[in-house]
Coordinates of C-alpha atoms and ligand atoms in Angstrom, one line a residue:
X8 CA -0.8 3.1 30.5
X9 CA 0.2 -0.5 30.8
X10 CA 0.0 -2.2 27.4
X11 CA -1.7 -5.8 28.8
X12 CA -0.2 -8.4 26.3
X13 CA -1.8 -11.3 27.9
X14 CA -5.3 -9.5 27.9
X15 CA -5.0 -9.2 24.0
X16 CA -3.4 -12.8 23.4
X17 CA -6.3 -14.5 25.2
X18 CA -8.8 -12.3 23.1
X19 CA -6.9 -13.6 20.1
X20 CA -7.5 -17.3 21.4
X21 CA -10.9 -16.4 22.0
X22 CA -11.5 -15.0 18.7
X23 CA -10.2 -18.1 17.2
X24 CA -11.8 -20.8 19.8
X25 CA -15.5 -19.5 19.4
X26 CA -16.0 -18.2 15.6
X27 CA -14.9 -14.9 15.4
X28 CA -11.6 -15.0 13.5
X29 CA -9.4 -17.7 11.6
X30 CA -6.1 -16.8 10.4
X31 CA -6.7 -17.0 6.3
X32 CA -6.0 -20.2 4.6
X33 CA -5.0 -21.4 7.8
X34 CA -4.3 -25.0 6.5
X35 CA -1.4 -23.5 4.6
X36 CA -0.6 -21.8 7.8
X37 CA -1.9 -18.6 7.2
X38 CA -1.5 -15.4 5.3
X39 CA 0.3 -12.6 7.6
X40 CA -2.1 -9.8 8.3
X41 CA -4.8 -11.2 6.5
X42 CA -8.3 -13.0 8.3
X43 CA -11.4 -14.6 8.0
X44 CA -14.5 -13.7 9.9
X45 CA -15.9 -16.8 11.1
X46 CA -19.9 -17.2 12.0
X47 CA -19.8 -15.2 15.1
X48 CA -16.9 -12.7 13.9
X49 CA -19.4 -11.9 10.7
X50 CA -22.3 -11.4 12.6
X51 CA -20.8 -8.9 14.9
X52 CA -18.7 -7.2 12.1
X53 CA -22.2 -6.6 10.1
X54 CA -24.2 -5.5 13.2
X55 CA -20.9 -2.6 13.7
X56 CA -21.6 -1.3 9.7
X57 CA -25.6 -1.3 10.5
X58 CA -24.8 0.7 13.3
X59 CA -22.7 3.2 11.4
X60 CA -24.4 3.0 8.3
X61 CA -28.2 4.2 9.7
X62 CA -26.4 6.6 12.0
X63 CA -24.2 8.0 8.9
X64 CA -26.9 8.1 6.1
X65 CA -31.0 7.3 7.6
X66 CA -30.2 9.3 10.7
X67 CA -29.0 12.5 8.8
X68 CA -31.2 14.6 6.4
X69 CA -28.2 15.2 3.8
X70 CA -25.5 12.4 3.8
X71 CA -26.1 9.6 1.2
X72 CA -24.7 6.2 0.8
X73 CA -23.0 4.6 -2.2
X74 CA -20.8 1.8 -3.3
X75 CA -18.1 2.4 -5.9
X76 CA -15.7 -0.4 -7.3
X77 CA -12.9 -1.8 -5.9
X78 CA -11.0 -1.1 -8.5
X79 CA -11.2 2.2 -10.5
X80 CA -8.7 4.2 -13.4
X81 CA -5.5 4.2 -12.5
X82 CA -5.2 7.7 -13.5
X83 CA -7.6 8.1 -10.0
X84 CA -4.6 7.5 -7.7
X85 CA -2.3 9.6 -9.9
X86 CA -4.4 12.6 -9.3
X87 CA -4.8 11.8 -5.5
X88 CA -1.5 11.5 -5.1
X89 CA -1.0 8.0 -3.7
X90 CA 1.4 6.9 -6.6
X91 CA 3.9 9.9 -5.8
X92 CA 3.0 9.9 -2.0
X93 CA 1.5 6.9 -0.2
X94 CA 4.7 5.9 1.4
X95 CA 6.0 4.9 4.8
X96 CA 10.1 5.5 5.4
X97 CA 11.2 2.2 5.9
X98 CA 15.0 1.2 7.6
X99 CA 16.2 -2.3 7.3
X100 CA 18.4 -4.0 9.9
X101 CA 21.4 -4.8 8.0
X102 CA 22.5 -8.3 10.1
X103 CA 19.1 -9.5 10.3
X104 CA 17.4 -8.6 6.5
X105 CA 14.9 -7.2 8.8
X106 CA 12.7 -4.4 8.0
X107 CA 11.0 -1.7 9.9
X108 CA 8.4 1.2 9.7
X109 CA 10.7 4.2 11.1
X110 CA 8.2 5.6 13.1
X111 CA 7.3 2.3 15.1
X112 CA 10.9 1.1 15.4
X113 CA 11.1 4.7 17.5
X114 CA 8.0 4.4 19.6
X115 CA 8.3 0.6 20.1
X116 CA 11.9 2.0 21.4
X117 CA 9.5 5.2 23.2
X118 CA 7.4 2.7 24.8
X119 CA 10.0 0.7 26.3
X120 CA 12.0 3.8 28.1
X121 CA 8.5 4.5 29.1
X122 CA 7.8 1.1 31.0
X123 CA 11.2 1.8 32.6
X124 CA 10.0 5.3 34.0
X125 CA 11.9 7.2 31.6
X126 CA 9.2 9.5 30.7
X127 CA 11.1 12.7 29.7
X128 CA 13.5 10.8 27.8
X129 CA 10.5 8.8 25.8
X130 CA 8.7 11.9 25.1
X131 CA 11.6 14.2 24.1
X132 CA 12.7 11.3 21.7
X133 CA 8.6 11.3 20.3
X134 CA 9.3 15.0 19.7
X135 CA 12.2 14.8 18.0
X136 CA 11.0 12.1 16.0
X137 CA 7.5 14.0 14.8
X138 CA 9.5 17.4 14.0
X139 CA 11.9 15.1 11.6
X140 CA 9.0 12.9 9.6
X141 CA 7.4 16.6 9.6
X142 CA 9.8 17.4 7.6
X143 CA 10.9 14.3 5.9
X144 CA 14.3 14.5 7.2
X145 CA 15.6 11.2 6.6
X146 CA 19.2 11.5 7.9
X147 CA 18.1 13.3 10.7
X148 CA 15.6 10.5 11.3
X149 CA 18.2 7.7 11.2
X150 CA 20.7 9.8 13.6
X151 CA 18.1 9.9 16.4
X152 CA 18.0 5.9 15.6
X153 CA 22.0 5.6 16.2
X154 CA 22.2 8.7 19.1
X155 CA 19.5 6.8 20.8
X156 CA 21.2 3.2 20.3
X157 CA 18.3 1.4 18.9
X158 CA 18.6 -2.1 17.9
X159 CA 17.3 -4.6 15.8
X160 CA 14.8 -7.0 18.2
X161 CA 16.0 -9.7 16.3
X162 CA 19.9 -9.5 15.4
X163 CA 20.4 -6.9 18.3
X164 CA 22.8 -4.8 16.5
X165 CA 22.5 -1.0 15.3
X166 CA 23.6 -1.8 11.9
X167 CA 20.9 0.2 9.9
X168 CA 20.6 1.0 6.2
X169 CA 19.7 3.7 4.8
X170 CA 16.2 5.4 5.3
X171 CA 13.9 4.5 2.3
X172 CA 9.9 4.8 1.3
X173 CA 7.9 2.7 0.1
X174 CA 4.9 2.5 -1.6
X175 CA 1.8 1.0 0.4
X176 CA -0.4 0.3 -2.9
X177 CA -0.9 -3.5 -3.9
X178 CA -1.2 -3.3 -8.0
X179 CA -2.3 -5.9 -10.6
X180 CA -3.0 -5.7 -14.4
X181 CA -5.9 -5.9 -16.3
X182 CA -6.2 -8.2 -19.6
X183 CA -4.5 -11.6 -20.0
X184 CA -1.9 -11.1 -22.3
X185 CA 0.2 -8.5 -20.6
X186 CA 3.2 -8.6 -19.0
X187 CA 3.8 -7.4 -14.8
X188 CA 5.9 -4.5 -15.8
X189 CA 3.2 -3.1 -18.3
X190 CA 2.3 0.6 -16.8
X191 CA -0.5 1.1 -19.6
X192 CA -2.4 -2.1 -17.9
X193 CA -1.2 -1.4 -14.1
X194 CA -4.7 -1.3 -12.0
X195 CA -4.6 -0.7 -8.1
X196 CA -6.7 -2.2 -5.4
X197 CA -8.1 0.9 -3.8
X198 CA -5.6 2.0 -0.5
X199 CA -9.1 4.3 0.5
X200 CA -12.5 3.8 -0.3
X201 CA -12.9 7.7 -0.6
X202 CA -11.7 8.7 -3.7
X203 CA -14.8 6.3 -5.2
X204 CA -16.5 9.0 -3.6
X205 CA -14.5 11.9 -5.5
X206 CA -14.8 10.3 -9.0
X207 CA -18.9 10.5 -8.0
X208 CA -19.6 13.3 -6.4
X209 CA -20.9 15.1 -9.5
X210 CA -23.2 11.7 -10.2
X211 CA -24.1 11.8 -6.8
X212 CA -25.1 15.6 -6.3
X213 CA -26.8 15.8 -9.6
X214 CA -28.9 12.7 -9.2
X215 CA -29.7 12.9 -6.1
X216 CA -30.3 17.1 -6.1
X217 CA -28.2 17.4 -3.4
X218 CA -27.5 20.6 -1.9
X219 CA -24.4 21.6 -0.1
X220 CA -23.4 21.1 2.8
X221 CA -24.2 17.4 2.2
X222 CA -22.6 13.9 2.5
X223 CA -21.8 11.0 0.3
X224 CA -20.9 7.8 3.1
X225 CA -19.7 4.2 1.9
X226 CA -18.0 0.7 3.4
X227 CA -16.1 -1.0 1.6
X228 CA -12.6 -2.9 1.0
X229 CA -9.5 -1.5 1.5
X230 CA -5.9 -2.8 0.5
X231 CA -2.7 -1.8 1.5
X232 CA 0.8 -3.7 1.5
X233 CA 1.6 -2.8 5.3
X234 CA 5.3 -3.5 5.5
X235 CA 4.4 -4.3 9.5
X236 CA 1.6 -5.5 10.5
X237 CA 1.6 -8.0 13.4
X238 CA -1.0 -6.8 15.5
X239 CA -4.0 -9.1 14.7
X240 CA -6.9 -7.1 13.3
X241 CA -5.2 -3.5 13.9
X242 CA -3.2 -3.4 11.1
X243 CA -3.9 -5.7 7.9
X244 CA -3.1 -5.9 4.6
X245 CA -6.8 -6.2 3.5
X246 CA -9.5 -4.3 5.5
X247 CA -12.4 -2.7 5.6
X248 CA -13.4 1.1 6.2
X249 CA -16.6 2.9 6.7
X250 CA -15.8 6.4 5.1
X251 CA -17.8 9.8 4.5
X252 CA -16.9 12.5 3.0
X253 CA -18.6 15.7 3.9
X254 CA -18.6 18.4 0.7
X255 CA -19.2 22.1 2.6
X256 CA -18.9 25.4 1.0
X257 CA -14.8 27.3 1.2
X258 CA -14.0 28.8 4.1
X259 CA -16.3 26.9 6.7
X260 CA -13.9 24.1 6.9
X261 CA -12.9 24.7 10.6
X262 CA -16.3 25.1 12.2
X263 CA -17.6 22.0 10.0
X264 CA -14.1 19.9 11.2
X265 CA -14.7 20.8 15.1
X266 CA -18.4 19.7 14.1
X267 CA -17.6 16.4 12.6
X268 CA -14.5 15.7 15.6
X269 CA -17.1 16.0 17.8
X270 CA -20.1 14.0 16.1
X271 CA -17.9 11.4 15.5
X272 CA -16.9 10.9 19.3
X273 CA -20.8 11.1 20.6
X274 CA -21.4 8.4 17.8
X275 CA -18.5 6.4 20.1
X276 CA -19.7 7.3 23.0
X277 CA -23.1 6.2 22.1
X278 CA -22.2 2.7 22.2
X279 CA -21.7 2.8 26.0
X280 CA -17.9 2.5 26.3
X281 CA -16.6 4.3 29.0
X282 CA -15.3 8.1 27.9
X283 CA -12.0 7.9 29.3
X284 CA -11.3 5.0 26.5
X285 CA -11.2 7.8 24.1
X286 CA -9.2 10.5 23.1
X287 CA -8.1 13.2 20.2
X288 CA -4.4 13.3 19.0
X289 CA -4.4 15.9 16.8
X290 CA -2.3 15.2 13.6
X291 CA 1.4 17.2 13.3
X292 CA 2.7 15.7 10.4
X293 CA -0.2 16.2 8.2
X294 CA -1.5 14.1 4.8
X295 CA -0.4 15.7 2.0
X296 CA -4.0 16.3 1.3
X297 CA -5.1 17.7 4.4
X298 CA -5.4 21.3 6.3
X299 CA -6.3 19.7 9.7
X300 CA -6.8 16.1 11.0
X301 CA -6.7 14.3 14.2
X302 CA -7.6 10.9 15.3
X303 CA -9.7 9.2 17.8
X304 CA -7.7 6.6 19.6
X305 CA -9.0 4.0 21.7
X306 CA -7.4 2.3 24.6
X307 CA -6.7 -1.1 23.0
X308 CA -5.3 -3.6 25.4
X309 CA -2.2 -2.9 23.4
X310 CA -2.3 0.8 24.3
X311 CA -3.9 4.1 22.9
X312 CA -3.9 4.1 18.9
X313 CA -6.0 5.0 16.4
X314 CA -9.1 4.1 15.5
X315 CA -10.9 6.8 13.5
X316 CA -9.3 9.7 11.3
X317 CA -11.1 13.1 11.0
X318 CA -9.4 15.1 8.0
X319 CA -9.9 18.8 7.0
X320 CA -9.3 17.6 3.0
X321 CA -9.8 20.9 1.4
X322 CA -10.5 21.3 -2.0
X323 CA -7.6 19.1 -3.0
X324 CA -9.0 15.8 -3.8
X325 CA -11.5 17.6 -6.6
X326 CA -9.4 19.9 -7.7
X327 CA -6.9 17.0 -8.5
X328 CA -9.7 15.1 -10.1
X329 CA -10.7 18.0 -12.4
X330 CA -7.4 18.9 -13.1
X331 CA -6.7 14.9 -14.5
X332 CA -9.9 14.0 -15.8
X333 CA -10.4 17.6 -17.3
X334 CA -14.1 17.4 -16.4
X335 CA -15.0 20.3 -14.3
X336 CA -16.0 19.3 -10.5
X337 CA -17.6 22.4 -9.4
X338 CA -20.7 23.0 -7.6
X339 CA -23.3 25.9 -8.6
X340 CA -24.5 27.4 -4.7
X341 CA -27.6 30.1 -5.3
X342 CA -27.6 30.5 -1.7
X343 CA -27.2 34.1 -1.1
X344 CA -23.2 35.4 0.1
X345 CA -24.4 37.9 2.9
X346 CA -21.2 39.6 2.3
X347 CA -21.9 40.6 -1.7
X348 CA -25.9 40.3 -1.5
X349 CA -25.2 37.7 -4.9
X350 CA -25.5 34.0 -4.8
X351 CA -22.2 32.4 -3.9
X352 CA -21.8 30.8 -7.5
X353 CA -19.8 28.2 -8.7
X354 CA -16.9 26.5 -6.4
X355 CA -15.2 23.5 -5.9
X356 CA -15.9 22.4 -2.6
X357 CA -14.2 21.5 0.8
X358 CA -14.6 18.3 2.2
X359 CA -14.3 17.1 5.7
X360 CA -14.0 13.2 6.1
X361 CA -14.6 10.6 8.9
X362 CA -12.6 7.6 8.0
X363 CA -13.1 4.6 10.6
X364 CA -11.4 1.5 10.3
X365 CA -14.4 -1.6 10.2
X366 CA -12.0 -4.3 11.8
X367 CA -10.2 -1.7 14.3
X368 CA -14.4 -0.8 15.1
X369 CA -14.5 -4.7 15.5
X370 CA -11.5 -5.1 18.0
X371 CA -12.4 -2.0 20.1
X372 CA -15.3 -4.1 20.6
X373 CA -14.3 -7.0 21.7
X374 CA -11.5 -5.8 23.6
X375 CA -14.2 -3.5 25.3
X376 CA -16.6 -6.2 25.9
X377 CA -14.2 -9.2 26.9
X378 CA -13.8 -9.9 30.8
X379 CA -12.4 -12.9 32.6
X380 CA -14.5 -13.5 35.4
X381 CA -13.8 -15.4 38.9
X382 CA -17.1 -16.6 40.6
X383 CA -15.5 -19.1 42.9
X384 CA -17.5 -19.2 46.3
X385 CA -16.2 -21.5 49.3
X386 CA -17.9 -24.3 48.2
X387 CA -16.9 -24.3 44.7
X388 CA -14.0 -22.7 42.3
X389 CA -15.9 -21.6 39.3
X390 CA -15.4 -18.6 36.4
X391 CA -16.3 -17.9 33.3
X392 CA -15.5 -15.7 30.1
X393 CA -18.0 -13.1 29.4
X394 CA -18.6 -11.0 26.3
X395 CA -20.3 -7.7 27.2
X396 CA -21.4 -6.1 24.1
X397 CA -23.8 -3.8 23.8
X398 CA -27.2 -6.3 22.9
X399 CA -27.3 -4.5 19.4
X400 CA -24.0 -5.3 18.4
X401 CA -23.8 -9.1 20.3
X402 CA -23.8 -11.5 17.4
X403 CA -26.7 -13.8 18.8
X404 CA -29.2 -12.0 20.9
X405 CA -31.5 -14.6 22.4
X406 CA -30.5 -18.4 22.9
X407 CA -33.7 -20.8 23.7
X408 CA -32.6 -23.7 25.8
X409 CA -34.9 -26.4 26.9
X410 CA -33.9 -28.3 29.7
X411 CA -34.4 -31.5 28.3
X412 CA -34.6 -32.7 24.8
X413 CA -38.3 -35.0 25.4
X414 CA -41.7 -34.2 27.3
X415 CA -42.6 -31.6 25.1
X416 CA -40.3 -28.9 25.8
X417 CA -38.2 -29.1 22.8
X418 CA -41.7 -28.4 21.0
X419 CA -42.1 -24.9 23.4
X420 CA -38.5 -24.0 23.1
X421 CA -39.5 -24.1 19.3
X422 CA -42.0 -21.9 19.2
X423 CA -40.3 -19.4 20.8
X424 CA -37.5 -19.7 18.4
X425 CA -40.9 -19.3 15.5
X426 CA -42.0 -16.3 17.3
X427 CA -38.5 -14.4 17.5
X428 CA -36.4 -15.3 14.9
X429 CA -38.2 -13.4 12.2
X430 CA -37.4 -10.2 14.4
X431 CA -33.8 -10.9 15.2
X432 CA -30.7 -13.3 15.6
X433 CA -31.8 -16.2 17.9
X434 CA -29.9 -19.4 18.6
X435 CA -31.6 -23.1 20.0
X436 CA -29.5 -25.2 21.3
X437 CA -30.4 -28.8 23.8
X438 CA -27.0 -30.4 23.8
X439 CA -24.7 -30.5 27.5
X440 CA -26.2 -29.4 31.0
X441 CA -27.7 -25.6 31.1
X442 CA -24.5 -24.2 33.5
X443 CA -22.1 -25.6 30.2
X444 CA -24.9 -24.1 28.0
X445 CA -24.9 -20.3 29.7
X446 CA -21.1 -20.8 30.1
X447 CA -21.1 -21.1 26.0
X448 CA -23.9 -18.1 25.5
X449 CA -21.7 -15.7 27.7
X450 CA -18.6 -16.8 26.0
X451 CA -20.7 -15.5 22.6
X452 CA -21.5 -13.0 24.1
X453 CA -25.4 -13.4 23.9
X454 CA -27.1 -11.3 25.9
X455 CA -30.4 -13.1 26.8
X456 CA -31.1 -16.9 27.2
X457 CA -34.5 -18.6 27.9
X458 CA -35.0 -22.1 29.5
X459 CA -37.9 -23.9 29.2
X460 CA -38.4 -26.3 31.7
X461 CA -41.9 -28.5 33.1
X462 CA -43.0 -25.3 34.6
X463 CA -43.3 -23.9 30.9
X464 CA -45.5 -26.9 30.5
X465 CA -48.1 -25.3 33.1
X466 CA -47.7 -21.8 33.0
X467 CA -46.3 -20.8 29.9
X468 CA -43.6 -19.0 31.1
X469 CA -39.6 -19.6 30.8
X470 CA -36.9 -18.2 33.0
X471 CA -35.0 -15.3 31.0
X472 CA -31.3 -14.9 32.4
X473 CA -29.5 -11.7 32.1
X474 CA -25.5 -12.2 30.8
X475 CA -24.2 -9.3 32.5
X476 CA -25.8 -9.6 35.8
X477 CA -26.2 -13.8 35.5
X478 CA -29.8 -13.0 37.4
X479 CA -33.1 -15.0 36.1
X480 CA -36.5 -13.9 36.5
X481 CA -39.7 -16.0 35.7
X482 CA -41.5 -14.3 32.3
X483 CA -44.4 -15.3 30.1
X484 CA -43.8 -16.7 27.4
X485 CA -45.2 -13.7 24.6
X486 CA -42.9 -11.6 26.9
X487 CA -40.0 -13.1 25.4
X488 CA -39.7 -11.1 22.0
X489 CA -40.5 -7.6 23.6
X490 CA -38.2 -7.8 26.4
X491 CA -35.0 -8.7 23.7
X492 CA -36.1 -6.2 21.1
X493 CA -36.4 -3.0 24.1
X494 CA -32.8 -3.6 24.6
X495 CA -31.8 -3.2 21.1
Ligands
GAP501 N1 -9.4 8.1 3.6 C1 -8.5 8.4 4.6 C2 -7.8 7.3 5.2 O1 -7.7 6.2 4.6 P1 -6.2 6.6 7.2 O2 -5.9 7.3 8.5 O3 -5.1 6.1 6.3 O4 -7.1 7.6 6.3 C3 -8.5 5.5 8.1 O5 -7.2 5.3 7.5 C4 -8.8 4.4 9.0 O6 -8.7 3.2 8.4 C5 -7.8 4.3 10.2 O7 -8.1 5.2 11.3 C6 -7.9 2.9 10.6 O8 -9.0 2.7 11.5 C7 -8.2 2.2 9.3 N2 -7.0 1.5 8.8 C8 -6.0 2.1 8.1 N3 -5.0 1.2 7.8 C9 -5.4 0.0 8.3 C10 -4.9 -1.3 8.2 N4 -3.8 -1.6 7.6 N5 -5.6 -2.3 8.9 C11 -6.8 -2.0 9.5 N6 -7.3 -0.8 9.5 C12 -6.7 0.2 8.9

């Protein structure tokens, strides 16, 4: 598939021109891989965790929300191995000081054999490449780097280091007088929100009587020193992730795995995007906490790539935790073991986790719902830029326009705005003529706008227009708030 560059530079502009995103601190020029979600961007952004969050905890009878710390014991990310393991293998470009994630300095090299028709070649290299980071085979790794002649984009040479890792985790210290190097006082920002689920899930069972198989979801920050991240909201050094963690009994992990893989892609699918925008790639290299894990990627305009990880995590994460904290993490189950006639008994449970990327949710959006349209006719060139989201996502759903600001119809137009806004996000607006003011609404991506003009006067009723379809129909007035809220 094509990757479509310009398609994802204009939805940058876009992002930028009408509220969505800023680059952070922008008036110092910016922090790479970090943003700001403007009025429009935080509106959306909140209506995506809603979504998940009802259809991850209210919608299910056992999964339960929380919301742990940012930052927690460091001890925590000793036990769940990220200080010994959260690594990328890194190469740097020795000409140009340049340095690169090994596995995307091979597929970026994949992708372009692959725009030249070399397919075999592209996937046979892709091969090679996941049987050596299987294995963490660095020197094999940097030979298929020099067989295959791949350069540096900047300096053009092969003139490679060394294959190192590094660690992803951003650290700071707690106290004032200490000094950077101080281990005793290191603290981590969390790389995952789910090992604030871990440290709970006693709390959380106990409290709440929970009986396995149950679920413990959360959203939250995330933090994590990508060494390359230039891909606007895919990749960023702080982000956020709507994580649950799903604690089942040993030994049902692959039927509750295949359950959640496929839960998780109807919840996708629910949102109207086309099927074919989807698909698994199961994992071959696999975390070193997991069993079984695949993602859900999503045709971006820069290609396929993950947006949601589904991970088989086995009793590790617990079993680490107990083993650190020396507090036991087990789970009493009376339910009765068909195979011995006696309850099942104490266990540390298995856990199969949805992991979803808030901000990568955010740009499947957008990318999804953003379309350059050409409505020229022979009379007139005209077009516009339309933002199709789904009407319970779209930041704004109503806009009330009158058609002029005097005889009385800003005084309708406010009503209306009385009437709905209690019930959901509406906008009012008088300013420029009503095409400029629809031109702006579908650029928002607001999928409803009402005009009142001296007909409202008479009849009390408005015209309603319809983004998608740009069609207006006459409606009463105490229509309005119905017709908005049965689309939502
Ligand atoms: N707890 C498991 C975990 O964190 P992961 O595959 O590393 O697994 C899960 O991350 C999801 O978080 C990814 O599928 C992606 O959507 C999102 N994510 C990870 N790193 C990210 C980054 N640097 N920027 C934005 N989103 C990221």
């Amino acid at each position: 598939m094509a990757n479509d560059t310009n398609k994802f530079q204009a939805i940058i502009s876009h992002c930028k021109e009408y509220g969505f995103i800023f680059p952070s601190s922008e008036i110092y020029d910016g922090l790479q891989a970090v943003y700001d979600y403007g009025q429009m961007g935080s509106e959306l952004k909140k209506n995506i965790k809603d979504y998940w969050w009802k259809s991850m905890t209210q919608l299910q009878d056992n999964i339960v929300g929380i919301d742990a710390a940012i930052f927690m014991h460091p001890t925590t990310w000793k036990a769940s191995g990220h200080v010994d393991n959260f690594n990328d293998p890194m190469i740097d470009n020795k000409d140009s000081k340049k340095r690169y994630r090994v596995d995307h300095l091979i597929e970026g090299y994949a992708e372009m054999l692959k725009a030249e028709n070399q397919m075999q070649k592209a996937d046979g290299l892709l091969a090679s490449m996941d049987a050596l980071l299987a294995k963490d085979d660095f020197e094999g790794l940097k030979k298929l780097i020099e067989d295959n002649k791949i350069s540096c984009a900047i300096s053009g040479t092969c003139n490679w280091t060394d294959i190192r890792q590094f660690n992803l985790m951003f650290s700071t210290e707690f106290g004032s007088t200490v000094s950077s190097d101080d281990e005793d006082n290191k603290v981590y920002l969390r790389p995952e929100t789910a090992q604030g689920i871990f440290v709970n899930f006693l709390n959380v069972q106990k409290t709440g009587r929970m009986k396995i198989p149950f679920g413990i979801a959360q959203i939250g920050k995330a933090f994590r020193n990508e060494i390359v991240a230039r891909q606007f909201i895919f990749r960023m050094r702080e982000f956020e992730q709507m994580e649950m963690q799903f604690f089942i009994r040993p030994g049902t992990q692959k039927e509750w795995y295949e359950f959640w893989k496929t839960e998780r892609l109807k919840w996708h699918q629910s949102l109207g995007i086309p099927a074919e925008k989807y698909r698994y790639h199961d994992h071959v290299k696999l975390a070193h906490y997991a069993d079984a894990a695949c993602d859900i990627e999503f045709e971006f305009p820069i290609g396929f790539k993950e947006l949601e990880g589904i991970h088989s995590r086995t009793d590790f994460d617990l079993k680490q935790h107990q083993e650190y904290s020396k507090k036991k993490q087990q789970y009493f189950d009376n339910d009765t073991d068909p195979a011995t006639g006696k309850p099942f008994g104490n266990y540390i449970p298995y856990v199969i986790e949805t992991s979803i990327g808030l901000d990568r949710m955010f740009l499947a959006v957008i990318s999804q719902a953003y379309e350059e349209q050409d409505l020229s006719t022979a009379e007139k060139q005209d077009s516009r830029v339309v933002l199709k989201f789904p009407p319970k996502l779209a930041p704004i759903k109503l806009a009330v326009l009158p058609l002029t600001k005097k005889d009385g119809l800003p005084e309708i137009a406010a009503l209306i705005m009385k009437d709905c806004k209690p019930h959901f996000r509406c906008f009012y607006e008088e300013k420029d003529s009503i095409g400029k003011r629809y031109r702006r609404m579908d650029a928002l991506g607001t999928p409803f706008c009402v005009t009142v003009d001296h007909q409202s006067k008479e009849d009390n009723t408005v015209t309603i227009r319809h983004r998608d379809s740009m069609e207006q129909e006459r409606v009463p007035v105490d229509k309005i708030k119905d017709i908005v809220l049965a689309s939502l």
